[in-house]
CSV table of C-alpha atoms and ligand atoms in Angstrom, one decimal:
chain,number,residue,atom,x,y,z
U,232,MET,CA,0.0,0.0,0.0
U,233,PRO,CA,1.3,3.5,-0.8
U,234,ARG,CA,2.0,5.9,2.1
U,235,ALA,CA,2.3,9.6,2.5
U,236,PRO,CA,5.7,11.0,1.6
U,237,ASP,CA,7.7,12.6,4.5
U,238,ALA,CA,9.8,15.7,4.1
U,239,SER,CA,12.9,13.7,3.1
U,240,ALA,CA,11.0,11.8,0.5
U,241,LEU,CA,9.7,15.0,-1.0
U,242,ALA,CA,13.2,16.5,-1.0
U,243,ALA,CA,14.5,13.3,-2.8
U,244,LEU,CA,11.7,13.5,-5.4
U,245,LYS,CA,12.5,17.1,-6.2
U,246,ALA,CA,16.1,16.2,-6.7
U,247,ALA,CA,15.1,13.2,-8.9
U,248,ALA,CA,12.9,15.5,-11.1
U,249,GLY,CA,15.9,17.8,-11.7
U,250,GLN,CA,16.1,21.6,-12.2
U,251,GLY,CA,12.7,23.2,-12.9
U,252,GLY,CA,11.2,19.8,-12.3
U,253,TRP,CA,8.8,20.5,-9.5
U,254,LEU,CA,6.1,22.9,-8.2
U,255,ASP,CA,5.0,23.1,-4.6
U,256,SER,CA,3.6,26.6,-4.0
U,257,ASP,CA,-0.1,26.9,-3.4
U,258,ALA,CA,-0.7,28.9,-6.6
U,259,ASP,CA,1.3,26.6,-8.8
U,260,VAL,CA,-0.3,23.4,-7.5
U,261,GLU,CA,-3.8,24.8,-7.6
U,262,PRO,CA,-4.6,23.8,-11.2
U,263,TYR,CA,-3.7,20.2,-10.5
U,264,ARG,CA,-6.0,19.8,-7.6
U,265,SER,CA,-9.2,19.7,-9.6
U,266,ASP,CA,-10.4,18.2,-12.8
U,267,PHE,CA,-11.8,19.9,-15.9
U,268,ARG,CA,-15.5,19.2,-14.9
U,269,ARG,CA,-14.8,20.2,-11.3
U,270,LEU,CA,-16.2,16.9,-10.1
U,271,TYR,CA,-13.3,16.3,-7.7
U,272,ARG,CA,-11.1,18.4,-5.6
U,273,GLY,CA,-8.0,16.6,-4.3
U,274,ALA,CA,-4.8,17.6,-2.5
U,275,THR,CA,-1.2,17.0,-3.2
U,276,PRO,CA,2.1,18.2,-1.6
U,277,LEU,CA,4.0,18.2,-4.9
U,278,VAL,CA,3.7,18.4,-8.6
U,279,LEU,CA,6.7,16.8,-10.4
U,280,GLN,CA,7.5,17.9,-14.0
U,281,PRO,CA,10.7,16.2,-15.1
U,282,ALA,CA,12.0,17.3,-18.5
U,283,ASP,CA,12.7,13.9,-20.0
U,284,THR,CA,12.1,10.2,-19.9
U,285,GLU,CA,15.2,9.7,-17.6
U,286,GLY,CA,13.6,12.2,-15.2
U,287,VAL,CA,10.3,10.3,-15.2
U,288,ALA,CA,12.3,7.0,-14.6
U,289,ARG,CA,14.2,8.5,-11.6
U,290,VAL,CA,10.9,9.8,-10.1
U,291,LEU,CA,9.1,6.5,-10.5
U,292,ALA,CA,12.0,4.4,-9.2
U,293,LEU,CA,12.0,6.6,-6.1
U,294,CYS,CA,8.2,6.4,-5.7
U,295,ARG,CA,8.4,2.6,-5.9
U,296,ARG,CA,11.1,2.5,-3.3
U,297,GLU,CA,9.3,4.8,-0.9
U,298,ARG,CA,5.8,3.5,-1.8
U,299,ILE,CA,4.5,6.9,-2.9
U,300,ALA,CA,1.4,7.1,-5.0
U,301,VAL,CA,1.8,9.0,-8.3
U,302,VAL,CA,-1.0,10.6,-10.4
U,303,PRO,CA,0.2,11.1,-14.0
U,304,CYS,CA,-1.3,14.3,-15.6
U,305,GLY,CA,-1.3,15.5,-19.2
U,306,GLY,CA,-3.5,18.5,-20.3
U,307,ASN,CA,-5.9,17.9,-17.4
U,308,THR,CA,-8.9,17.7,-19.7
U,309,SER,CA,-10.2,14.3,-18.4
U,310,TYR,CA,-14.0,14.1,-18.1
U,311,CYS,CA,-13.7,11.3,-15.5
U,312,GLY,CA,-11.2,12.7,-13.0
U,313,GLY,CA,-8.5,10.5,-14.3
U,314,ALA,CA,-5.6,12.9,-13.6
U,315,THR,CA,-6.7,14.3,-10.3
U,316,PRO,CA,-5.1,13.3,-6.9
U,317,ASP,CA,-7.4,12.1,-4.2
U,318,GLU,CA,-8.3,14.0,-1.0
U,319,SER,CA,-5.6,12.3,1.2
U,320,GLY,CA,-2.8,14.7,0.3
U,321,ALA,CA,-0.5,11.7,0.1
U,322,GLN,CA,-0.4,11.4,-3.8
U,323,VAL,CA,2.1,13.3,-5.9
U,324,VAL,CA,1.2,14.5,-9.4
U,325,LEU,CA,3.5,13.7,-12.3
U,326,SER,CA,3.0,16.3,-15.1
U,327,LEU,CA,4.3,15.3,-18.5
U,328,ARG,CA,4.1,18.8,-19.7
U,329,ARG,CA,7.8,19.3,-20.2
U,330,LEU,CA,8.2,16.2,-22.4
U,331,ASN,CA,7.0,18.2,-25.3
U,332,ARG,CA,9.4,17.5,-28.2
U,333,VAL,CA,8.5,16.2,-31.6
U,334,ARG,CA,11.3,13.7,-31.8
U,335,HIS,CA,11.1,12.7,-35.4
U,336,VAL,CA,8.7,12.9,-38.4
U,337,ASP,CA,9.3,10.3,-41.2
U,338,PRO,CA,7.0,11.2,-44.1
U,339,ALA,CA,8.1,8.2,-46.2
U,340,ASP,CA,7.3,5.9,-43.3
U,341,TYR,CA,4.1,7.7,-42.6
U,342,SER,CA,5.0,7.9,-39.0
U,343,MET,CA,6.1,10.3,-36.4
U,344,THR,CA,7.5,10.0,-32.8
U,345,VAL,CA,6.4,12.6,-30.3
U,346,GLU,CA,6.7,12.9,-26.5
U,347,SER,CA,3.7,12.6,-24.3
U,348,GLY,CA,3.4,16.3,-23.4
U,349,VAL,CA,3.0,17.4,-27.0
U,350,THR,CA,-0.5,18.8,-27.4
U,351,LEU,CA,-2.7,17.0,-29.9
U,352,ALA,CA,-2.8,20.3,-32.0
U,353,ALA,CA,1.0,20.5,-32.0
U,354,ALA,CA,1.2,16.8,-33.1
U,355,GLN,CA,-1.3,17.5,-35.9
U,356,ALA,CA,0.8,20.6,-37.0
U,357,ALA,CA,4.0,18.6,-37.0
U,358,ALA,CA,2.4,16.1,-39.3
U,359,SER,CA,1.0,18.8,-41.5
U,360,ALA,CA,4.4,20.5,-41.8
U,361,HIS,CA,5.5,17.3,-43.7
U,362,ASP,CA,2.4,17.2,-45.8
U,363,ARG,CA,0.9,14.4,-43.7
U,364,LEU,CA,-2.2,14.0,-41.6
U,365,PHE,CA,-2.4,12.9,-38.0
U,366,PRO,CA,-6.2,12.3,-37.9
U,367,LEU,CA,-7.1,12.3,-34.3
U,368,SER,CA,-9.3,15.3,-33.8
U,369,LEU,CA,-11.3,16.5,-30.8
U,370,GLY,CA,-12.6,19.7,-29.2
U,371,SER,CA,-9.9,20.0,-26.5
U,372,GLU,CA,-7.0,19.4,-28.9
U,373,GLY,CA,-5.3,22.7,-28.1
U,374,THR,CA,-4.9,21.6,-24.5
U,375,ALA,CA,-5.1,17.8,-24.4
U,376,GLN,CA,-1.8,16.0,-24.7
U,377,ILE,CA,-0.8,12.9,-26.6
U,378,GLY,CA,0.0,11.0,-23.4
U,379,GLY,CA,-3.5,11.7,-22.2
U,380,ASN,CA,-5.0,10.9,-25.6
U,381,LEU,CA,-3.2,7.5,-25.4
U,382,SER,CA,-4.0,6.9,-21.8
U,383,THR,CA,-7.7,7.4,-22.4
U,384,ASN,CA,-7.7,5.9,-25.9
U,385,ALA,CA,-9.3,9.2,-27.1
U,386,GLY,CA,-11.8,9.2,-29.9
U,387,GLY,CA,-13.3,12.4,-31.4
U,388,THR,CA,-14.7,13.3,-34.7
U,389,ALA,CA,-12.8,11.2,-37.2
U,390,VAL,CA,-13.1,7.8,-35.7
U,391,LEU,CA,-15.5,6.7,-38.3
U,392,ARG,CA,-12.7,6.7,-40.8
U,393,TYR,CA,-9.4,6.4,-38.9
U,394,GLY,CA,-10.4,4.7,-35.6
U,395,MET,CA,-9.5,5.7,-32.0
U,396,MET,CA,-6.1,6.5,-30.6
U,397,ARG,CA,-5.3,2.8,-30.2
U,398,ASP,CA,-5.6,2.4,-33.9
U,399,LEU,CA,-3.1,5.2,-34.6
U,400,VAL,CA,-0.2,3.9,-32.4
U,401,LEU,CA,2.7,1.9,-33.8
U,402,GLY,CA,5.0,2.0,-30.8
U,403,LEU,CA,5.4,3.3,-27.2
U,404,GLU,CA,8.0,4.3,-24.8
U,405,VAL,CA,6.8,3.7,-21.3
U,406,VAL,CA,8.3,4.0,-17.8
U,407,LEU,CA,7.2,1.2,-15.6
U,408,ALA,CA,6.4,1.4,-11.9
U,409,ASP,CA,9.9,0.4,-10.9
U,410,GLY,CA,11.5,3.0,-13.1
U,411,SER,CA,12.6,0.7,-15.9
U,412,VAL,CA,12.0,2.0,-19.4
U,413,LEU,CA,10.2,0.0,-22.0
U,414,HIS,CA,11.8,1.1,-25.3
U,415,GLY,CA,9.1,0.2,-27.8
U,416,LEU,CA,9.2,3.1,-30.3
U,417,LYS,CA,9.0,0.9,-33.4
U,418,SER,CA,7.1,2.1,-36.5
U,419,LEU,CA,6.4,-1.3,-37.9
U,420,ARG,CA,3.0,-2.2,-39.4
U,421,LYS,CA,3.8,-5.9,-39.1
U,422,ASP,CA,5.5,-7.1,-36.0
U,423,ASN,CA,4.2,-10.5,-34.7
U,424,THR,CA,6.7,-11.0,-31.8
U,425,GLY,CA,4.5,-12.2,-29.0
U,426,TYR,CA,2.0,-10.3,-26.9
U,427,ASP,CA,1.0,-6.8,-27.9
U,428,VAL,CA,2.5,-5.3,-24.8
U,429,LYS,CA,2.1,-1.6,-25.9
U,430,SER,CA,-1.7,-2.1,-26.1
U,431,LEU,CA,-1.8,-2.6,-22.3
U,432,PHE,CA,-0.9,1.0,-21.7
U,433,ILE,CA,-3.4,2.5,-24.1
U,434,GLY,CA,-6.6,3.3,-22.2
U,435,ALA,CA,-5.0,2.3,-18.9
U,436,GLU,CA,-5.0,5.9,-17.6
U,437,GLY,CA,-1.5,5.7,-16.1
U,438,THR,CA,-2.4,2.8,-13.9
U,439,LEU,CA,0.1,0.4,-15.5
U,440,GLY,CA,3.0,2.7,-16.5
U,441,VAL,CA,3.7,6.2,-17.6
U,442,ILE,CA,3.8,6.7,-21.4
U,443,THR,CA,6.6,9.1,-22.2
U,444,ALA,CA,6.6,9.0,-26.1
U,445,ALA,CA,4.7,7.4,-29.0
U,446,THR,CA,5.3,6.5,-32.6
U,447,LEU,CA,2.1,7.4,-34.3
U,448,LYS,CA,0.6,6.6,-37.7
U,449,LEU,CA,0.4,9.3,-40.4
U,450,PHE,CA,-1.8,9.5,-43.5
U,451,PRO,CA,-1.7,11.5,-46.7
U,452,ALA,CA,-2.8,15.1,-46.0
U,453,ALA,CA,-6.2,16.1,-47.1
U,454,LYS,CA,-6.2,18.1,-50.4
U,455,ASP,CA,-9.9,18.3,-51.0
U,456,SER,CA,-12.9,18.4,-48.6
U,457,ALA,CA,-16.6,19.0,-48.5
U,458,THR,CA,-18.5,19.9,-45.4
U,459,ALA,CA,-22.3,20.1,-44.9
U,460,LEU,CA,-24.8,20.8,-42.3
U,461,VAL,CA,-27.8,18.5,-42.8
U,462,GLY,CA,-31.2,18.6,-41.2
U,463,VAL,CA,-33.2,15.4,-40.7
U,464,ALA,CA,-36.4,14.6,-38.9
U,465,THR,CA,-35.4,11.5,-36.8
U,466,PRO,CA,-32.3,9.6,-35.6
U,467,GLN,CA,-33.4,6.7,-37.9
U,468,ALA,CA,-33.3,9.1,-40.9
U,469,ALA,CA,-29.8,10.0,-39.8
U,470,LEU,CA,-28.8,6.4,-39.7
U,471,ASP,CA,-30.2,5.8,-43.2
U,472,LEU,CA,-28.3,8.8,-44.5
U,473,LEU,CA,-25.1,7.4,-43.0
U,474,ALA,CA,-25.5,4.2,-45.0
U,475,HIS,CA,-26.5,6.2,-48.1
U,476,LEU,CA,-23.3,8.4,-47.8
U,477,ARG,CA,-21.0,5.5,-47.0
U,478,ALA,CA,-22.2,3.9,-50.2
U,479,ALA,CA,-21.8,7.1,-52.2
U,480,ALA,CA,-18.7,8.5,-50.8
U,481,GLY,CA,-16.9,5.4,-49.5
U,482,ASP,CA,-13.8,6.0,-47.3
U,483,THR,CA,-13.9,9.7,-48.0
U,484,LEU,CA,-16.6,10.0,-45.4
U,485,SER,CA,-14.6,11.1,-42.3
U,486,THR,CA,-17.1,12.8,-40.0
U,487,PHE,CA,-20.8,12.2,-39.3
U,488,GLU,CA,-21.9,14.0,-36.1
U,489,ILE,CA,-25.4,14.4,-34.7
U,490,MET,CA,-26.9,17.2,-32.6
U,491,PRO,CA,-30.5,17.8,-31.6
U,492,ARG,CA,-32.1,21.2,-32.4
U,493,PHE,CA,-32.0,22.1,-28.7
U,494,ALA,CA,-28.2,21.8,-28.7
U,495,VAL,CA,-28.0,24.1,-31.7
U,496,GLU,CA,-30.3,26.6,-30.1
U,497,LEU,CA,-28.3,26.7,-26.9
U,498,THR,CA,-25.0,27.0,-28.7
U,499,VAL,CA,-26.2,29.9,-30.9
U,500,ARG,CA,-27.6,31.6,-27.8
U,501,LEU,CA,-24.8,31.1,-25.4
U,502,VAL,CA,-21.5,30.9,-27.4
U,503,ALA,CA,-20.3,34.1,-29.1
U,504,GLY,CA,-19.7,33.9,-32.8
U,505,VAL,CA,-21.8,30.8,-33.4
U,506,ALA,CA,-24.5,30.9,-36.0
U,507,ASP,CA,-27.0,28.4,-37.5
U,508,PRO,CA,-26.8,28.4,-41.2
U,509,LEU,CA,-29.9,26.1,-41.4
U,510,GLY,CA,-32.2,28.5,-39.5
U,511,MET,CA,-33.1,25.9,-36.8
U,512,ASP,CA,-35.8,24.2,-38.9
U,513,ALA,CA,-34.8,20.6,-38.4
U,514,ALA,CA,-35.3,18.4,-35.4
U,515,TRP,CA,-31.8,16.9,-35.8
U,516,TYR,CA,-28.7,18.4,-37.3
U,517,LEU,CA,-25.8,16.4,-38.9
U,518,LEU,CA,-22.3,17.7,-39.5
U,519,VAL,CA,-21.0,15.7,-42.4
U,520,GLU,CA,-17.5,15.9,-43.9
U,521,LEU,CA,-15.7,14.2,-46.8
U,522,THR,CA,-12.0,14.5,-47.2
U,523,SER,CA,-9.5,13.1,-49.8
U,524,PRO,CA,-5.8,13.4,-50.5
U,525,ASN,CA,-6.7,13.8,-54.2
U,526,PRO,CA,-7.2,17.5,-55.0
U,527,GLU,CA,-9.2,16.5,-58.0
U,528,ALA,CA,-11.6,14.3,-56.0
U,529,GLY,CA,-14.5,16.6,-56.7
U,530,LEU,CA,-16.0,16.0,-53.2
U,531,ALA,CA,-18.3,19.0,-53.3
U,532,ALA,CA,-20.0,17.4,-56.3
U,533,VAL,CA,-20.1,14.0,-54.7
U,534,LEU,CA,-21.7,15.4,-51.5
U,535,ALA,CA,-24.2,17.6,-53.5
U,536,GLU,CA,-25.3,14.6,-55.6
U,537,SER,CA,-25.7,12.2,-52.8
U,538,LEU,CA,-27.5,14.7,-50.6
U,539,GLY,CA,-29.7,15.6,-53.5
U,540,ALA,CA,-30.6,11.9,-53.9
U,541,ALA,CA,-31.2,11.7,-50.1
U,542,VAL,CA,-33.6,14.6,-50.4
U,543,GLU,CA,-35.5,12.7,-53.1
U,544,ARG,CA,-35.6,9.6,-51.0
U,545,GLY,CA,-37.1,11.7,-48.2
U,546,LEU,CA,-34.2,11.2,-45.8
U,547,VAL,CA,-33.1,14.8,-45.6
U,548,ALA,CA,-35.2,17.8,-44.7
U,549,ASP,CA,-32.7,20.5,-45.4
U,550,ALA,CA,-29.0,20.7,-46.2
U,551,LEU,CA,-26.3,23.3,-46.8
U,552,ILE,CA,-22.9,22.5,-48.3
U,553,ALA,CA,-20.2,24.9,-47.2
U,554,ALA,CA,-19.3,27.2,-50.0
U,555,SER,CA,-16.0,28.4,-48.4
U,556,LEU,CA,-13.5,27.4,-45.8
U,557,ALA,CA,-15.0,30.0,-43.5
U,558,GLN,CA,-18.4,28.5,-43.8
U,559,ALA,CA,-17.1,25.0,-43.1
U,560,GLN,CA,-15.2,26.4,-40.1
U,561,ALA,CA,-18.5,28.0,-38.9
U,562,MET,CA,-20.2,24.6,-39.1
U,563,TRP,CA,-17.4,23.0,-37.1
U,564,LYS,CA,-17.5,25.7,-34.5
U,565,LEU,CA,-21.3,25.1,-34.1
U,566,ARG,CA,-20.6,21.4,-33.3
U,567,GLU,CA,-17.5,21.9,-31.2
U,568,SER,CA,-19.1,24.6,-29.1
U,569,VAL,CA,-21.9,22.4,-27.8
U,570,PRO,CA,-20.1,21.2,-24.7
U,571,GLU,CA,-19.3,24.9,-23.8
U,572,ALA,CA,-23.0,25.9,-24.4
U,573,GLN,CA,-24.1,23.0,-22.1
U,574,ARG,CA,-21.6,24.2,-19.4
U,575,ARG,CA,-23.0,27.8,-19.6
U,576,TYR,CA,-26.5,26.6,-19.5
U,577,GLY,CA,-26.2,25.1,-16.1
U,578,ALA,CA,-25.7,21.8,-14.3
U,579,SER,CA,-25.6,18.7,-16.3
U,580,LEU,CA,-25.5,14.9,-16.1
U,581,LYS,CA,-23.3,13.3,-18.7
U,582,HIS,CA,-23.2,9.8,-20.1
U,583,ASP,CA,-20.5,9.0,-22.6
U,584,VAL,CA,-21.9,5.8,-24.0
U,585,SER,CA,-21.7,3.7,-27.2
U,586,VAL,CA,-24.0,1.1,-28.8
U,587,PRO,CA,-24.0,-0.7,-32.1
U,588,ILE,CA,-24.6,2.0,-34.6
U,589,SER,CA,-27.9,0.4,-35.7
U,590,ALA,CA,-29.2,0.7,-32.0
U,591,LEU,CA,-28.7,4.5,-31.7
U,592,PRO,CA,-32.3,5.4,-32.5
U,593,ARG,CA,-33.5,3.0,-29.8
U,594,LEU,CA,-31.0,4.4,-27.3
U,595,ILE,CA,-32.2,7.9,-28.0
U,596,GLU,CA,-35.8,7.1,-27.8
U,597,ALA,CA,-35.6,4.9,-24.6
U,598,GLY,CA,-33.1,7.2,-23.0
U,599,CYS,CA,-35.4,10.2,-23.4
U,600,ALA,CA,-38.3,8.2,-21.9
U,601,LEU,CA,-36.0,7.5,-18.9
U,602,VAL,CA,-35.2,11.2,-18.4
U,603,GLU,CA,-38.9,12.0,-18.6
U,604,ARG,CA,-39.7,9.5,-15.9
U,605,LEU,CA,-36.7,10.0,-13.6
U,606,VAL,CA,-35.5,13.6,-14.0
U,607,PRO,CA,-38.4,16.1,-14.1
U,608,GLU,CA,-35.9,19.0,-13.9
U,609,GLY,CA,-33.9,17.7,-16.9
U,610,GLN,CA,-33.8,18.4,-20.6
U,611,VAL,CA,-32.0,15.9,-22.9
U,612,ILE,CA,-29.1,17.0,-25.1
U,613,GLY,CA,-27.9,13.8,-26.7
U,614,TYR,CA,-25.3,14.5,-29.3
U,615,GLY,CA,-22.1,13.2,-30.6
U,616,HIS,CA,-20.4,10.8,-33.0
U,617,LEU,CA,-23.3,9.0,-34.7
U,618,GLY,CA,-20.9,7.6,-37.4
U,619,ASP,CA,-19.2,5.4,-34.8
U,620,GLY,CA,-22.1,4.7,-32.4
U,621,ASN,CA,-20.9,7.1,-29.6
U,622,LEU,CA,-23.6,9.3,-28.1
U,623,HIS,CA,-23.1,11.8,-25.4
U,624,PHE,CA,-26.4,11.2,-23.7
U,625,ASN,CA,-26.3,14.4,-21.7
U,626,VAL,CA,-29.0,16.0,-19.6
U,627,SER,CA,-29.1,19.7,-18.7
U,628,GLN,CA,-31.0,21.3,-15.8
U,629,ARG,CA,-34.0,23.2,-16.9
U,630,PRO,CA,-33.9,26.9,-15.9
U,631,GLY,CA,-35.8,27.7,-12.8
U,632,THR,CA,-35.5,24.3,-11.3
U,633,ASP,CA,-33.4,23.3,-8.2
U,634,ALA,CA,-29.9,22.4,-9.1
U,635,ALA,CA,-29.4,20.2,-6.0
U,636,ALA,CA,-32.6,18.3,-6.7
U,637,PHE,CA,-31.6,17.8,-10.3
U,638,LEU,CA,-28.1,16.6,-9.4
U,639,ALA,CA,-29.5,14.2,-6.8
U,640,ARG,CA,-31.3,12.3,-9.6
U,641,GLY,CA,-27.9,11.6,-11.3
U,642,PRO,CA,-27.2,8.2,-9.8
U,643,ALA,CA,-30.6,6.8,-10.5
U,644,LEU,CA,-30.6,8.1,-14.0
U,645,GLU,CA,-27.0,6.8,-14.6
U,646,GLU,CA,-28.0,3.3,-13.4
U,647,ALA,CA,-31.0,3.3,-15.7
U,648,VAL,CA,-29.0,4.6,-18.7
U,649,PHE,CA,-26.2,2.1,-18.2
U,650,ASP,CA,-28.7,-0.7,-17.9
U,651,LEU,CA,-30.3,0.4,-21.2
U,652,VAL,CA,-26.9,0.7,-22.9
U,653,GLU,CA,-25.8,-2.8,-21.6
U,654,GLY,CA,-29.1,-4.2,-22.8
U,655,LEU,CA,-28.4,-2.8,-26.3
U,656,GLY,CA,-24.9,-4.4,-26.3
U,657,GLY,CA,-23.1,-1.1,-25.7
U,658,SER,CA,-20.4,0.3,-23.4
U,659,ILE,CA,-20.7,2.6,-20.4
U,660,SER,CA,-17.5,4.4,-21.5
U,661,ALA,CA,-17.1,5.1,-25.2
U,662,GLU,CA,-14.3,7.6,-25.4
U,663,HIS,CA,-13.8,9.5,-22.2
U,664,GLY,CA,-12.4,6.7,-20.1
U,665,ILE,CA,-13.1,5.4,-16.6
U,666,GLY,CA,-11.0,7.5,-14.3
U,667,ARG,CA,-12.4,7.8,-10.9
U,668,LEU,CA,-15.9,8.5,-12.0
U,669,LYS,CA,-16.7,5.2,-13.5
U,670,ALA,CA,-14.3,2.9,-11.6
U,671,GLY,CA,-17.1,1.6,-9.3
U,672,GLU,CA,-19.4,1.0,-12.3
U,673,LEU,CA,-16.7,-0.9,-14.2
U,674,ALA,CA,-16.1,-3.1,-11.1
U,675,ARG,CA,-19.8,-3.8,-10.9
U,676,ARG,CA,-20.5,-4.3,-14.6
U,677,ALA,CA,-17.5,-5.7,-16.3
U,678,ASP,CA,-17.4,-9.4,-17.1
U,679,PRO,CA,-15.9,-11.0,-14.0
U,680,VAL,CA,-13.3,-12.9,-15.9
U,681,GLU,CA,-12.2,-9.8,-17.8
U,682,LEU,CA,-12.0,-7.9,-14.5
U,683,ALA,CA,-9.9,-10.6,-13.0
U,684,VAL,CA,-7.5,-10.4,-16.0
U,685,MET,CA,-7.3,-6.7,-15.5
U,686,ARG,CA,-6.5,-7.1,-11.8
U,687,SER,CA,-3.8,-9.7,-12.6
U,688,ILE,CA,-2.2,-7.3,-15.1
U,689,LYS,CA,-2.3,-4.5,-12.6
U,690,ALA,CA,-0.8,-6.7,-9.8
U,691,ALA,CA,2.0,-7.8,-12.2
U,692,LEU,CA,2.9,-4.4,-13.4
U,693,ASP,CA,2.3,-2.3,-10.3
U,694,PRO,CA,2.5,-4.7,-7.3
U,695,ASP,CA,2.6,-1.9,-4.8
U,696,GLY,CA,-0.3,0.0,-6.3
U,697,ILE,CA,1.6,3.3,-6.6
U,698,LEU,CA,0.3,4.2,-10.1
U,699,ASN,CA,-2.8,6.3,-10.2
U,700,PRO,CA,-4.6,4.4,-7.4
U,701,GLY,CA,-8.3,4.4,-7.5
U,702,LYS,CA,-8.5,5.1,-11.2
U,703,VAL,CA,-9.9,2.5,-13.7
U,704,LEU,CA,-9.8,-0.3,-11.1
U,705,ALA,CA,-11.6,0.5,-7.8
U,706,ALA,CA,-10.1,-1.0,-4.7
U,707,PRO,CA,-11.6,-4.4,-4.2
U,708,ARG,CA,-14.1,-4.6,-1.4
S,863,LIG,C1,-17.6,16.1,-27.6
S,863,LIG,O1,-17.8,15.1,-28.4
S,863,LIG,C2,-16.8,15.8,-26.4
S,863,LIG,O2,-17.9,17.2,-27.8
S,863,LIG,C3,-17.4,16.3,-25.1
S,863,LIG,O3,-16.5,14.4,-26.3
S,863,LIG,C4,-18.8,15.7,-24.8
S,863,LIG,O4,-19.3,17.3,-23.1
S,863,LIG,C5,-19.5,16.2,-23.6
S,863,LIG,O5,-20.3,15.5,-23.0
S,864,LIG,ZN1,-17.1,13.3,-27.9
């Protein structure tokens, strides 16, 4: 069991982290005490921020020797409290912020190696500077870091075409709990040499080791794109349109996002600079994007033709294809500002869930019925990544209702939503991870054999339980 570090252990940790490698003033530590959604407020005596892999290795070797718990932290944008220390004041935070070098871009190999503290936006820019695409894309990309993206197996808006973070990784460098370094920065597409060890650390939220660098897959840069905002009457029509567009546009279909009209209304009202080009006529809005590395792909025409055919089939109520980059950016801003609008609107209950794509209409319909029954103060805003089956089934507090009463309904609603999702063959965490928020639910709902395998892996790699305790795997009762 980990224990609280004493003064000499703290001094040794500072020395291990090297010059500029730690923060302990109240003001400097403050941002690390709480999570992005302000669900948790923890305490820590020290934030370590070594500058390189060797520094991380020295810190972890010491933590292992002294049995000090470590909470790895990237951009601190976790939705599940995955990077926040607990309330004990005994856990130290390990920020990967200074490991922010792009080590190598190899355009001919379609790969690049970046350190964990590189922001997702900086990684995208590094690829782009070599005429390549790193396709992971999400709202917090300016702040979120590659290490956190890996540790939560992040998703975002291009999963339909490129997969999640796990699908974009070729190799990893990881510091293990005893300070040893796993040097796995290979860029091979084919490598059948035993177990896929790197895969263990992806989605593990720093509970099995600390990722310090990754070799990532690159793709040809996009040279043509077409973006549209499409209005449809029902989620089923959206699903039918997805199949229609996949048939017409094939692999060029990169994004297929859904938002209810209420989400659009809120966003236009509460976030400066957001407009609704469709005029809020449709019940459901879709953001659709095609991209291709071929500048002559003629995607605007492909999109116009296929949407025209969808109108004739009665699938589409209204559609607007962006006529300029600025218009496409405005459509993206509308979609990406929905979480901010929801935040501004008031308290919310969030469920990041996935189901087989074909079950999405059923999830939305049954989920709305649950909210009506269980949360009289609530208003559903279910939006997200329809193209990959991930819905953010969120509920906002209606204005004029009591926030405490609304929030008190959270556990009962969550239980019902997760039951519904499980019944549909879905997952209680699609892309935001488990963190502290869902560790109890995972322990309760995961297949017992799978959970036992997870616990064996944890025991093998972190026998003293110093790595991000209480995250992903709740302490056994
Ligand atoms: C998104 O898709 C993010 O916009 C955030 O995953 C979702 O705030 C949310 O619930
Ligand atoms: Zn999302």
